[in-house]
Amino acid sequence: FERRVEFARMGTNLFLLASVALALVWNCGEPSDQPLRALYRIAMFTRSLNKMLPAVFAWYAAKSCHDLFAAVFSFELQFPLDDGVPTWVGTMPLQILALQVSLAVWRAEKVESLFLRVRRSADSIHSEGIEQSLASARIDALPAIWGSGRRIALVVMSSLGCVSFAQVALPAVVIDEFLSDFMGKAQDHISRKFIPLPSWFEILIMPIADLSHFVPAVCKVVFLAAVVCPTHEQYPLVLTLAAAAAAVHNCYTVYYTLVDIPDTLRQLLRRR
């Protein structure tokens, strides 16, 4: 167990840097140097699968499929979550490495999203001018701050509290994103290659299906914010605020979807 802990500690900082590096490469142009171009294409291939790879590596890291899915629905805490290796992860070094890769790719997508959000704000200031931006800051500042803040929260939560995040929330989160991406691509493929899906399926059934695998992830993040993060020996306040920000955003997404379903249903009935 001590070797597993040491290996996990060594990998955490390295893969945190890897997440940032991946996010930077994803936002850069293709280099002219041939060896760098090959690495760039590998990185961009990773980007094209950044919703699926974390779940695949998490599956490999798990002791078994049963342990992975049990971690999605279990709320048991079996060890101090400031240190150690998640209990659903296998004992082999390659499995711990797979966990680190899963977390790194997942985090890289969040870092990229943060970069893009900051870039949009900077482009807006540049296009409008500083004076106009300052004049409209009272209106536009809050969405920009919240948009950047909740993205920072995800990075903080999966970095400073990576062990607790991996133990409690990572399985549910990566499976949710995998299913959401897979179902969206499957829906698009069926509509283009075979038969167009009916509108009621796309605007009513798909959101409900998305909620079915999103709600466990929301519950896990709420559990992190309410129970796990406040008990951390290191950075409890920072981690609690980060998890709370992510939980608020997720809960709002669920609320908005649930509120929208009755209106969608009424519109479908009117068409008939």
mmCIF file with all atom_site columns, C-alpha atoms in Angstrom, residues 129-230:
data_model
loop_
_atom_site.group_PDB
_atom_site.id
_atom_site.type_symbol
_atom_site.label_atom_id
_atom_site.label_alt_id
_atom_site.label_comp_id
_atom_site.label_asym_id
_atom_site.label_entity_id
_atom_site.label_seq_id
_atom_site.pdbx_PDB_ins_code
_atom_site.Cartn_x
_atom_site.Cartn_y
_atom_site.Cartn_z
_atom_site.occupancy
_atom_site.B_iso_or_equiv
_atom_site.pdbx_formal_charge
_atom_site.auth_seq_id
_atom_site.auth_comp_id
_atom_site.auth_asym_id
_atom_site.auth_atom_id
_atom_site.pdbx_PDB_model_num
ATOM 1   C CA . GLY A 1 129 ? -12.229 48.809 -26.246 1.00 0.00 ? 129 GLY A CA 1
ATOM 2   C CA . ILE A 1 130 ? -11.317 49.286 -22.618 1.00 0.00 ? 130 ILE A CA 1
ATOM 3   C CA . GLU A 1 131 ? -13.648 52.246 -22.049 1.00 0.00 ? 131 GLU A CA 1
ATOM 4   C CA . GLN A 1 132 ? -16.692 50.487 -23.493 1.00 0.00 ? 132 GLN A CA 1
ATOM 5   C CA . SER A 1 133 ? -15.823 47.312 -21.619 1.00 0.00 ? 133 SER A CA 1
ATOM 6   C CA . LEU A 1 134 ? -15.565 49.203 -18.345 1.00 0.00 ? 134 LEU A CA 1
ATOM 7   C CA . ALA A 1 135 ? -18.882 50.913 -19.059 1.00 0.00 ? 135 ALA A CA 1
ATOM 8   C CA . SER A 1 136 ? -20.631 47.574 -19.543 1.00 0.00 ? 136 SER A CA 1
ATOM 9   C CA . ALA A 1 137 ? -18.678 45.771 -16.830 1.00 0.00 ? 137 ALA A CA 1
ATOM 10  C CA . ARG A 1 138 ? -21.525 45.968 -14.336 1.00 0.00 ? 138 ARG A CA 1
ATOM 11  C CA . ILE A 1 139 ? -23.731 43.953 -16.671 1.00 0.00 ? 139 ILE A CA 1
ATOM 12  C CA . ASP A 1 140 ? -21.222 41.562 -18.183 1.00 0.00 ? 140 ASP A CA 1
ATOM 13  C CA . ALA A 1 141 ? -18.812 40.993 -15.315 1.00 0.00 ? 141 ALA A CA 1
ATOM 14  C CA . LEU A 1 142 ? -20.890 38.563 -13.283 1.00 0.00 ? 142 LEU A CA 1
ATOM 15  C CA . PRO A 1 143 ? -21.459 35.948 -16.037 1.00 0.00 ? 143 PRO A CA 1
ATOM 16  C CA . ALA A 1 144 ? -17.798 36.167 -17.029 1.00 0.00 ? 144 ALA A CA 1
ATOM 17  C CA . ILE A 1 145 ? -16.606 35.808 -13.442 1.00 0.00 ? 145 ILE A CA 1
ATOM 18  C CA . TRP A 1 146 ? -18.971 32.915 -12.777 1.00 0.00 ? 146 TRP A CA 1
ATOM 19  C CA . GLY A 1 147 ? -18.068 31.201 -16.046 1.00 0.00 ? 147 GLY A CA 1
ATOM 20  C CA . SER A 1 148 ? -14.370 31.382 -15.277 1.00 0.00 ? 148 SER A CA 1
ATOM 21  C CA . GLY A 1 149 ? -14.831 30.681 -11.579 1.00 0.00 ? 149 GLY A CA 1
ATOM 22  C CA . ARG A 1 150 ? -16.730 27.437 -11.978 1.00 0.00 ? 150 ARG A CA 1
ATOM 23  C CA . ARG A 1 151 ? -14.132 26.204 -14.460 1.00 0.00 ? 151 ARG A CA 1
ATOM 24  C CA . ILE A 1 152 ? -11.346 27.080 -12.037 1.00 0.00 ? 152 ILE A CA 1
ATOM 25  C CA . ALA A 1 153 ? -13.299 25.218 -9.364  1.00 0.00 ? 153 ALA A CA 1
ATOM 26  C CA . LEU A 1 154 ? -13.212 22.006 -11.401 1.00 0.00 ? 154 LEU A CA 1
ATOM 27  C CA . VAL A 1 155 ? -9.454  22.280 -11.870 1.00 0.00 ? 155 VAL A CA 1
ATOM 28  C CA . VAL A 1 156 ? -8.884  23.031 -8.178  1.00 0.00 ? 156 VAL A CA 1
ATOM 29  C CA . MET A 1 157 ? -11.166 20.226 -7.060  1.00 0.00 ? 157 MET A CA 1
ATOM 30  C CA . SER A 1 158 ? -9.394  17.674 -9.254  1.00 0.00 ? 158 SER A CA 1
ATOM 31  C CA . SER A 1 159 ? -5.904  18.917 -8.349  1.00 0.00 ? 159 SER A CA 1
ATOM 32  C CA . LEU A 1 160 ? -5.662  19.927 -4.694  1.00 0.00 ? 160 LEU A CA 1
ATOM 33  C CA . GLY A 1 161 ? -8.263  17.332 -3.786  1.00 0.00 ? 161 GLY A CA 1
ATOM 34  C CA . CYS A 1 162 ? -7.457  14.789 -6.472  1.00 0.00 ? 162 CYS A CA 1
ATOM 35  C CA . VAL A 1 163 ? -7.591  11.728 -4.199  1.00 0.00 ? 163 VAL A CA 1
ATOM 36  C CA . SER A 1 164 ? -10.994 12.514 -2.738  1.00 0.00 ? 164 SER A CA 1
ATOM 37  C CA . PHE A 1 165 ? -12.281 13.572 -6.145  1.00 0.00 ? 165 PHE A CA 1
ATOM 38  C CA . ALA A 1 166 ? -11.040 10.332 -7.695  1.00 0.00 ? 166 ALA A CA 1
ATOM 39  C CA . GLN A 1 167 ? -12.504 8.251  -4.882  1.00 0.00 ? 167 GLN A CA 1
ATOM 40  C CA . VAL A 1 168 ? -15.904 9.924  -4.667  1.00 0.00 ? 168 VAL A CA 1
ATOM 41  C CA . ALA A 1 169 ? -16.775 11.615 -7.947  1.00 0.00 ? 169 ALA A CA 1
ATOM 42  C CA . LEU A 1 170 ? -14.491 10.595 -10.808 1.00 0.00 ? 170 LEU A CA 1
ATOM 43  C CA . PRO A 1 171 ? -16.242 7.321  -11.765 1.00 0.00 ? 171 PRO A CA 1
ATOM 44  C CA . ALA A 1 172 ? -19.667 8.970  -11.904 1.00 0.00 ? 172 ALA A CA 1
ATOM 45  C CA . VAL A 1 173 ? -18.373 12.049 -13.719 1.00 0.00 ? 173 VAL A CA 1
ATOM 46  C CA . VAL A 1 174 ? -16.403 10.261 -16.442 1.00 0.00 ? 174 VAL A CA 1
ATOM 47  C CA . ILE A 1 175 ? -19.165 7.716  -17.072 1.00 0.00 ? 175 ILE A CA 1
ATOM 48  C CA . ASP A 1 176 ? -21.681 10.556 -17.353 1.00 0.00 ? 176 ASP A CA 1
ATOM 49  C CA . GLU A 1 177 ? -19.545 12.423 -19.881 1.00 0.00 ? 177 GLU A CA 1
ATOM 50  C CA . PHE A 1 178 ? -18.815 9.215  -21.800 1.00 0.00 ? 178 PHE A CA 1
ATOM 51  C CA . LEU A 1 179 ? -22.501 8.328  -22.099 1.00 0.00 ? 179 LEU A CA 1
ATOM 52  C CA . SER A 1 180 ? -23.484 11.878 -22.994 1.00 0.00 ? 180 SER A CA 1
ATOM 53  C CA . ASP A 1 181 ? -20.899 12.043 -25.772 1.00 0.00 ? 181 ASP A CA 1
ATOM 54  C CA . PHE A 1 182 ? -21.626 8.519  -27.008 1.00 0.00 ? 182 PHE A CA 1
ATOM 55  C CA . MET A 1 183 ? -25.388 9.025  -27.109 1.00 0.00 ? 183 MET A CA 1
ATOM 56  C CA . GLY A 1 184 ? -25.028 12.347 -28.898 1.00 0.00 ? 184 GLY A CA 1
ATOM 57  C CA . LYS A 1 185 ? -22.752 10.870 -31.549 1.00 0.00 ? 185 LYS A CA 1
ATOM 58  C CA . ALA A 1 186 ? -24.952 7.787  -31.924 1.00 0.00 ? 186 ALA A CA 1
ATOM 59  C CA . GLN A 1 187 ? -28.020 9.972  -32.378 1.00 0.00 ? 187 GLN A CA 1
ATOM 60  C CA . ASP A 1 188 ? -26.255 12.069 -35.007 1.00 0.00 ? 188 ASP A CA 1
ATOM 61  C CA . HIS A 1 189 ? -24.930 8.987  -36.814 1.00 0.00 ? 189 HIS A CA 1
ATOM 62  C CA . ILE A 1 190 ? -28.330 7.299  -36.940 1.00 0.00 ? 190 ILE A CA 1
ATOM 63  C CA . SER A 1 191 ? -29.999 10.477 -38.199 1.00 0.00 ? 191 SER A CA 1
ATOM 64  C CA . ARG A 1 192 ? -27.429 10.979 -40.964 1.00 0.00 ? 192 ARG A CA 1
ATOM 65  C CA . LYS A 1 193 ? -26.792 7.392  -42.052 1.00 0.00 ? 193 LYS A CA 1
ATOM 66  C CA . PHE A 1 194 ? -30.112 5.655  -41.506 1.00 0.00 ? 194 PHE A CA 1
ATOM 67  C CA . ILE A 1 195 ? -33.358 7.412  -40.629 1.00 0.00 ? 195 ILE A CA 1
ATOM 68  C CA . PRO A 1 196 ? -33.954 10.818 -39.021 1.00 0.00 ? 196 PRO A CA 1
ATOM 69  C CA . LEU A 1 197 ? -35.068 10.424 -35.447 1.00 0.00 ? 197 LEU A CA 1
ATOM 70  C CA . PRO A 1 198 ? -38.440 11.986 -34.604 1.00 0.00 ? 198 PRO A CA 1
ATOM 71  C CA . SER A 1 199 ? -38.350 15.429 -33.032 1.00 0.00 ? 199 SER A CA 1
ATOM 72  C CA . TRP A 1 200 ? -40.051 14.218 -29.854 1.00 0.00 ? 200 TRP A CA 1
ATOM 73  C CA . PHE A 1 201 ? -37.202 11.770 -29.312 1.00 0.00 ? 201 PHE A CA 1
ATOM 74  C CA . GLU A 1 202 ? -34.538 14.444 -29.652 1.00 0.00 ? 202 GLU A CA 1
ATOM 75  C CA . ILE A 1 203 ? -36.170 17.135 -27.536 1.00 0.00 ? 203 ILE A CA 1
ATOM 76  C CA . LEU A 1 204 ? -37.852 14.974 -24.894 1.00 0.00 ? 204 LEU A CA 1
ATOM 77  C CA . ILE A 1 205 ? -36.327 11.503 -24.591 1.00 0.00 ? 205 ILE A CA 1
ATOM 78  C CA . MET A 1 206 ? -32.686 12.526 -25.003 1.00 0.00 ? 206 MET A CA 1
ATOM 79  C CA . PRO A 1 207 ? -32.719 15.126 -22.185 1.00 0.00 ? 207 PRO A CA 1
ATOM 80  C CA . ILE A 1 208 ? -34.358 12.600 -19.859 1.00 0.00 ? 208 ILE A CA 1
ATOM 81  C CA . ALA A 1 209 ? -31.786 9.983  -20.837 1.00 0.00 ? 209 ALA A CA 1
ATOM 82  C CA . ASP A 1 210 ? -29.000 12.481 -20.177 1.00 0.00 ? 210 ASP A CA 1
ATOM 83  C CA . LEU A 1 211 ? -30.427 13.193 -16.743 1.00 0.00 ? 211 LEU A CA 1
ATOM 84  C CA . SER A 1 212 ? -30.454 9.498  -15.884 1.00 0.00 ? 212 SER A CA 1
ATOM 85  C CA . HIS A 1 213 ? -26.654 9.346  -15.885 1.00 0.00 ? 213 HIS A CA 1
ATOM 86  C CA . PHE A 1 214 ? -26.050 12.987 -14.942 1.00 0.00 ? 214 PHE A CA 1
ATOM 87  C CA . VAL A 1 215 ? -27.902 12.861 -11.617 1.00 0.00 ? 215 VAL A CA 1
ATOM 88  C CA . PRO A 1 216 ? -25.463 10.370 -9.980  1.00 0.00 ? 216 PRO A CA 1
ATOM 89  C CA . ALA A 1 217 ? -22.580 12.659 -10.939 1.00 0.00 ? 217 ALA A CA 1
ATOM 90  C CA . VAL A 1 218 ? -24.423 15.639 -9.465  1.00 0.00 ? 218 VAL A CA 1
ATOM 91  C CA . CYS A 1 219 ? -25.067 13.745 -6.228  1.00 0.00 ? 219 CYS A CA 1
ATOM 92  C CA . LYS A 1 220 ? -21.400 12.824 -5.944  1.00 0.00 ? 220 LYS A CA 1
ATOM 93  C CA . VAL A 1 221 ? -20.240 16.418 -6.399  1.00 0.00 ? 221 VAL A CA 1
ATOM 94  C CA . VAL A 1 222 ? -22.789 17.598 -3.829  1.00 0.00 ? 222 VAL A CA 1
ATOM 95  C CA . PHE A 1 223 ? -21.505 14.892 -1.480  1.00 0.00 ? 223 PHE A CA 1
ATOM 96  C CA . LEU A 1 224 ? -17.977 16.166 -2.020  1.00 0.00 ? 224 LEU A CA 1
ATOM 97  C CA . ALA A 1 225 ? -18.995 19.712 -1.159  1.00 0.00 ? 225 ALA A CA 1
ATOM 98  C CA . ALA A 1 226 ? -21.163 18.872 1.835   1.00 0.00 ? 226 ALA A CA 1
ATOM 99  C CA . VAL A 1 227 ? -19.343 15.971 3.489   1.00 0.00 ? 227 VAL A CA 1
ATOM 100 C CA . VAL A 1 228 ? -15.908 15.177 2.099   1.00 0.00 ? 228 VAL A CA 1
ATOM 101 C CA . CYS A 1 229 ? -14.109 18.447 1.389   1.00 0.00 ? 229 CYS A CA 1
ATOM 102 C CA . PRO A 1 230 ? -14.835 20.087 4.779   1.00 0.00 ? 230 PRO A CA 1
#
